């Protein structure tokens, strides 16, 4: 049935003018970075439920990540969080990762879990705290050099809970000071990915509250500073794909933290709440790529696709497998958009035809296509089933409960 | 200056037809219940910052609560959370409270911090977990009998994170089963206050998601079941005072959990984000009370005014003092509404006059009035200053860090 | 290719245990009511753009509706709005509809376009206006008798713009008075469908603001009063499928006004913003139907599926064709849910499997299935293309611009 | 009583270290521009209710605006909207305004009420429409020269309703082209104020959707381009005062369109929904001004304070009087903030003290202060009462119904 399904798929898409071989090539090139912290325990403010088999150290996290990559072929890099993944010897962590077929991806400084940072890290009114925070940023640049990482992902929990608590403009300038110092420490092939978030843990204001503030900071810093879009960090109704298109056009889209949300920063598995939104994000990315080589090289080719989720109630490794598969599926559907058809409808101002040209691509069942890709790459057809029927779930039980967590 | 200010205030209000003595009487009768857990450490999912001097057990929480009441005259009762406030002998806790001039207020069952409850407590698909959860509800009824509490405040963290995770209607019926069993255990003078919340920790659906679901449950249970409105548990834009007016009209408004929010369930200090909303809530309450003796007795007179906040970055006791003062201030302003003036404008369909009749009451400075009330009651004019200049802040430092927390 | 595609579809679904013949039967039974006003001009407060070929009277609206039904087989009934569709002789309108293969569907009173209603219709503080509004409701019951309509769809624009403008509880009781009088006029086989809306045109409060207020009103009126869910009438983040499941469980779900929204009551074409939400609504409906014969008969079998959209910039008839096709497609996908698989995963508390069991049904491409259904019913395979290549678009141009509008 | 009240106010504020004479000076300098269209009929998409006495042409609008200014001393300039205020001879309109003691303020191009603009004006895919739209922008620059206006307020209804309807990046670049051409036509003392709006009438995307897009456009255009903040044009929860502070710090805050909202772009009377937000906006402005002469000259001194509201159900002139008074009152309260006290609390990281230092200023009753200012300026103490008891309301009835409207 699989072969028949793929043959039919190929026939249908070819009839639409889609180059299925090119689509498969692009799917094979498409990779998603998983976060080391997504393998550990996480929770809500009400409770962190501990799971059996959670990795106990950064080395075990790499092992779990390697399983996800081995079964899906999708996740060759792993983002790390410092100090959660602090080790004595980063060369050793890197070797361990490489021995498992992985690279270490983005380095994420953590500036929110020490008492000093309660009222801000790089925007704290205490100069000593700002110094300490900036030093941690510099330390992370050094770690990135050791781990061979290109990207530094910067999320700041800095913000305030009440009007008047902080001087908003002063904090803005402190933020700029710290990031400027960090920027100077980058090597030429490194990037700073500046994340924004509208609220939480600050419930009145957040120093980098939206894409505009992150973008403006990047403008001030230089070309190696770009914006990181976390899909859960927007106010209700925000048109995220519009922001994505905008940043592509400005050559400042650095990457994504994918996850799903219905209410706030819910950090659910990507693609489970509004899968069409994820597809529309890829539509904008591919539309940008279609433009020009420059687009591909600068604005698009270098986009870092990363996950950032909290698997509060799910089994960690299966949750990660599901997540990367969901992203791959949305990307594959977007590759079936016929951009000429869309452009023609736009040209004629045919609203209904243009809308439909986009949406119908999202309704194709790409399962046969993805099965074919996996077969060609020597991967299991159904990575989730492959995991669940493997010995790994049983093996890691030996780790017990109480592993790594936030 | 204070005397002059009060004399002027009285003159102005009397000229408007306000019976200032009646206003003062009502202010003196108005009380707010503080939550035992508001004296302990709390935080966000990112970090719980530990404060020096936080109470180490339920007895010390009562001591802190007693200070708040002693300085403000506003907070004679304290809500407790089980098992956070579990003690071997509730009679002893009650005596301790009484010796400090306090009563124990609402009893709050906690059904979200045990591993068993990860996927639901009274709505868990496992009958044994539902049984355990229901038994805890019954235990709390027993505790309420020992503590002399009238109200059981019921908030359920029960919900799901993903479509399909649970059978929504089945869970609805399990919820009803558990609450029915609990309801039967109440004595005639007890009440169940049913709280609702749109999301968190469930990020897809919450079993009691809005006032309508809480209200309908109360209808099914009987007259001793009422709705508890937490001001942070609504979707963006919700008109909370409308819900309040509606529930008053249906004689099902049981009480409030006051706090402030700008985004999600931010649990900030009440009155700090949109003080006018708090005032409008009291406008509806007083409008309901104005109606009839029945209104006062059933719908209004029995409203439980309670706080439920997280003081993540604030000093706990000062945060509580500020909170009860903010509520008192909003209430005092609402008492200055001239309901005849409002009704006359409504009658004439004079939109601008009606709006203004409400809003102008909110703009009076009630400081002289509240100073006068405090003076008459033998309380410090400025309870916050009285606290900060007392020896108490220094004394509790001996408790160290790492006291009670979620 | 179509035959091959259907054969493969049937094979795949049969292998999953889906009874494809039963699915086709259900699809054939599934109908959606289109609104007469959706064929006319509509717009935003900024501008109503007039389209060529818009029907000039209720009779021409029926003709356009008939085309939609003829091409899709989906839309045999048409909702009317009084006085927009006021005619001297409703028997004649009914005959005209019947001659075109249509029935007249729900009757919608209009209580928002006369000067008298500026500050409310049934909740106006002027008793004469309330009387007039109630009389219009009674007139609509009479019209429904003439048109053979079962349902009266009730949306009230009643609300206020400012705190204090109206007495919320008084208005609540006036609403109840009017609806009680109307309810008494119903014949035994008629239903009142009570719609709710959180805001617009009232920007402070709306008298029937949410499902809870509509539901409670229905409870007070009796079994022939049910709730009408307009998918655009909720606050950001509202879980509409939860409300649907809840109302089914209470046997009070009367029907839907379908449309799409991203921000407010955007009234876009159904299924264009978040198609997964539409699918999840049908999941809850089918889950309710799966339960029992009673579920089918009372809570589900009688659900009125209706559209209520504003085609501000689209061609009207194509917009309607696209809309009914989108609803049919979502319904067809929901019919592919394997409820036993879902239940088994729920039973085991396997969160990921349960979520996936739902979502994967939404990812099947139902095009071959719908083509087969259309073929069996003698309908065009692609109704949109059939319309665009027909002579009808050209013919109606003779109507010119400036036809029916709000 | 008034004198006594003011004497007490002065005594209290002086005791706090507030320079009351300086406060009064600032209040006297503070002006708000009213919009010509706010004097005409407006409504929702459901209905525009026509009011008796609405001005029939731009000259009568000036007369109504003059009354507002005469009674309040607050509104010496009037914004115009082209073509709503199109006249043959703008010199004549200007002279008429000046004879009434007014100046013509910002010129607002209207690019949303012609059929050509249905799918966009400067971002329309039809080059001829873009040309026409750009020509209208240039025409408005010419009109501004004739009317002696400094500011051109630019709001574009341009956007799309559906994914795929337009090419987002192409439209972005078309927008930039048009604005660049317009920018070149400005004289050195003119400014372009670029407004943003998240949605409506576009319900999928808006070409200038948020402050970041407007700001970035201003950056590209040059120093004479600044951002215009309409308080109703944000997503739920947006921290508007943060945006204000940010733009001040970047020297790109051009001005405001004030109004109130609870849900969407409700366009209610400013200060009626959340008066504290308005106060906090002024806190940020004054905090910016406190900084430096440069701040005053560039970032703050030149802020255009304007209203943009829809008085759908209110009497137009009283609505405008109430509006300017509400803004004045919020500004007056913000002038009572003791910035040294705030800074000291921030310095000490005293969260509660800092919050309170801000909020307590908002709770002073500034009525005596404003009465004193009015008395000193020879204005009626109560401008609303002065209007209602004047002969003007009666006189304008002669205009009948059906005057100017959108």
Short mmCIF file of C-alpha atoms in Angstrom, two decimals, chain A residues 107-268:
data_model
loop_
_atom_site.label_atom_id
_atom_site.label_comp_id
_atom_site.label_asym_id
_atom_site.label_seq_id
_atom_site.Cartn_x
_atom_site.Cartn_y
_atom_site.Cartn_z
CA UNK A 107 24.45 27.89 23.36
CA UNK A 108 21.78 29.37 25.63
CA UNK A 109 22.91 31.48 28.57
CA UNK A 110 20.67 31.19 31.62
CA UNK A 111 20.19 34.43 33.49
CA UNK A 112 17.10 33.73 35.54
CA UNK A 113 17.81 31.11 38.15
CA UNK A 114 20.11 32.83 40.57
CA UNK A 115 18.88 34.96 43.44
CA UNK A 116 20.87 37.91 42.09
CA UNK A 117 18.68 38.00 39.01
CA UNK A 118 15.34 38.33 40.78
CA UNK A 119 14.88 41.89 39.57
CA UNK A 120 16.84 41.61 36.33
CA UNK A 121 20.15 40.39 35.00
CA UNK A 122 21.65 42.68 32.35
CA UNK A 123 19.00 45.27 33.22
CA UNK A 124 19.36 45.06 36.98
CA UNK A 125 19.74 48.42 38.68
CA UNK A 126 22.74 46.99 40.54
CA UNK A 127 25.87 47.41 38.42
CA UNK A 128 27.50 44.39 40.04
CA UNK A 129 24.66 42.16 38.94
CA UNK A 130 24.82 43.55 35.42
CA UNK A 131 28.55 42.84 35.40
CA UNK A 132 28.00 39.30 36.58
CA UNK A 133 25.31 38.75 33.95
CA UNK A 134 27.46 40.16 31.17
CA UNK A 135 30.32 37.97 32.28
CA UNK A 136 28.06 34.97 31.94
CA UNK A 137 27.24 36.05 28.39
CA UNK A 138 30.93 36.24 27.63
CA UNK A 139 31.49 32.87 29.24
CA UNK A 140 28.88 31.45 26.88
CA UNK A 141 30.72 32.88 23.89
CA UNK A 142 33.77 31.03 25.11
CA UNK A 143 31.80 27.84 25.54
CA UNK A 144 30.46 28.22 22.01
CA UNK A 145 34.01 28.36 20.78
CA UNK A 146 34.79 25.12 22.56
CA UNK A 147 31.65 23.38 21.40
CA UNK A 148 32.00 24.64 17.83
CA UNK A 149 28.59 26.35 18.02
CA UNK A 150 27.62 29.03 15.54
CA UNK A 151 24.69 30.48 17.43
CA UNK A 152 24.14 32.06 20.82
CA UNK A 153 20.44 32.09 21.67
CA UNK A 154 19.61 34.91 24.01
CA UNK A 155 16.45 34.96 26.05
CA UNK A 156 16.26 37.34 28.96
CA UNK A 157 13.71 36.89 31.73
CA UNK A 158 14.35 40.55 32.52
CA UNK A 159 11.27 42.64 33.09
CA UNK A 160 9.14 44.10 35.84
CA UNK A 161 5.90 43.21 37.58
CA UNK A 162 4.62 46.69 38.38
CA UNK A 163 4.49 50.15 36.85
CA UNK A 164 7.33 52.18 38.27
CA UNK A 165 9.29 49.17 39.46
CA UNK A 166 12.02 49.91 36.94
CA UNK A 167 13.04 52.75 34.70
CA UNK A 168 12.10 51.33 31.32
CA UNK A 169 14.43 53.50 29.26
CA UNK A 170 17.36 53.05 31.57
CA UNK A 171 16.92 49.28 31.45
CA UNK A 172 16.74 49.48 27.66
CA UNK A 173 20.10 51.13 27.60
CA UNK A 174 21.63 48.70 30.05
CA UNK A 175 20.45 45.86 27.82
CA UNK A 176 22.17 47.48 24.88
CA UNK A 177 25.39 47.93 26.81
CA UNK A 178 25.60 44.30 27.79
CA UNK A 179 24.78 43.00 24.32
CA UNK A 180 27.27 45.34 22.71
CA UNK A 181 29.99 43.99 24.91
CA UNK A 182 29.00 40.44 24.07
CA UNK A 183 28.78 41.21 20.36
CA UNK A 184 32.38 42.33 20.33
CA UNK A 185 33.43 38.95 21.69
CA UNK A 186 31.91 37.02 18.80
CA UNK A 187 34.12 35.51 16.14
CA UNK A 188 33.20 36.37 12.57
CA UNK A 189 31.22 33.19 11.96
CA UNK A 190 29.16 33.44 15.10
CA UNK A 191 25.68 34.88 15.48
CA UNK A 192 23.64 36.31 18.30
CA UNK A 193 20.01 35.28 18.09
CA UNK A 194 17.94 37.75 20.08
CA UNK A 195 14.69 36.37 21.43
CA UNK A 196 11.73 38.44 22.50
CA UNK A 197 8.76 37.66 24.72
CA UNK A 198 5.75 39.73 25.66
CA UNK A 199 5.43 38.56 29.27
CA UNK A 200 6.39 35.94 31.85
CA UNK A 201 8.13 35.91 34.18
CA UNK A 202 7.73 39.72 34.05
CA UNK A 203 4.01 40.44 34.33
CA UNK A 204 4.07 44.16 33.69
CA UNK A 205 6.80 44.72 31.12
CA UNK A 206 9.57 42.69 29.53
CA UNK A 207 12.72 44.48 28.42
CA UNK A 208 12.67 42.83 25.00
CA UNK A 209 8.94 42.55 24.60
CA UNK A 210 8.37 42.08 20.90
CA UNK A 211 10.07 41.48 17.56
CA UNK A 212 10.48 45.23 17.04
CA UNK A 213 12.62 45.61 20.16
CA UNK A 214 14.73 42.56 19.28
CA UNK A 215 15.08 43.75 15.69
CA UNK A 216 16.08 47.24 16.69
CA UNK A 217 18.69 45.83 19.03
CA UNK A 218 20.05 43.70 16.19
CA UNK A 219 20.23 46.79 13.97
CA UNK A 220 22.31 48.58 16.58
CA UNK A 221 24.65 45.64 17.11
CA UNK A 222 25.46 44.63 13.55
CA UNK A 223 24.93 41.97 10.91
CA UNK A 224 25.80 39.09 13.19
CA UNK A 225 22.84 39.89 15.39
CA UNK A 226 19.51 38.49 14.29
CA UNK A 227 16.06 37.90 15.67
CA UNK A 228 14.88 34.63 17.17
CA UNK A 229 11.16 33.95 16.89
CA UNK A 230 9.66 31.77 19.61
CA UNK A 231 6.20 30.88 18.39
CA UNK A 232 4.78 31.04 21.91
CA UNK A 233 6.01 34.52 22.76
CA UNK A 234 3.30 36.67 21.22
CA UNK A 235 0.12 38.38 22.29
CA UNK A 236 -3.21 36.80 21.33
CA UNK A 237 -3.93 37.15 17.63
CA UNK A 238 -0.41 38.11 16.57
CA UNK A 239 0.25 37.19 12.94
CA UNK A 240 3.53 35.36 13.38
CA UNK A 241 4.02 34.55 9.71
CA UNK A 242 3.80 38.25 8.96
CA UNK A 243 6.64 38.92 11.39
CA UNK A 244 8.60 36.10 9.76
CA UNK A 245 8.09 37.53 6.29
CA UNK A 246 9.04 40.97 7.53
CA UNK A 247 12.27 39.78 9.13
CA UNK A 248 13.19 37.79 6.04
CA UNK A 249 12.75 40.90 3.96
CA UNK A 250 15.03 42.77 6.34
CA UNK A 251 17.52 39.87 6.38
CA UNK A 252 17.25 39.61 10.15
CA UNK A 253 15.47 36.32 10.73
CA UNK A 254 17.93 34.25 12.71
CA UNK A 255 15.83 31.30 13.70
CA UNK A 256 12.90 29.80 15.57
CA UNK A 257 12.00 28.29 18.83
CA UNK A 258 9.06 26.15 17.80
CA UNK A 259 6.24 25.10 20.12
CA UNK A 260 2.46 25.46 20.31
CA UNK A 261 0.25 27.75 22.32
CA UNK A 262 -3.44 28.41 22.75
CA UNK A 263 -3.36 30.91 25.61
CA UNK A 264 0.01 32.14 26.88
CA UNK A 265 3.50 30.67 26.48
CA UNK A 266 2.04 27.19 26.79
CA UNK A 267 5.12 25.41 25.36
CA UNK A 268 3.14 22.50 23.99
#
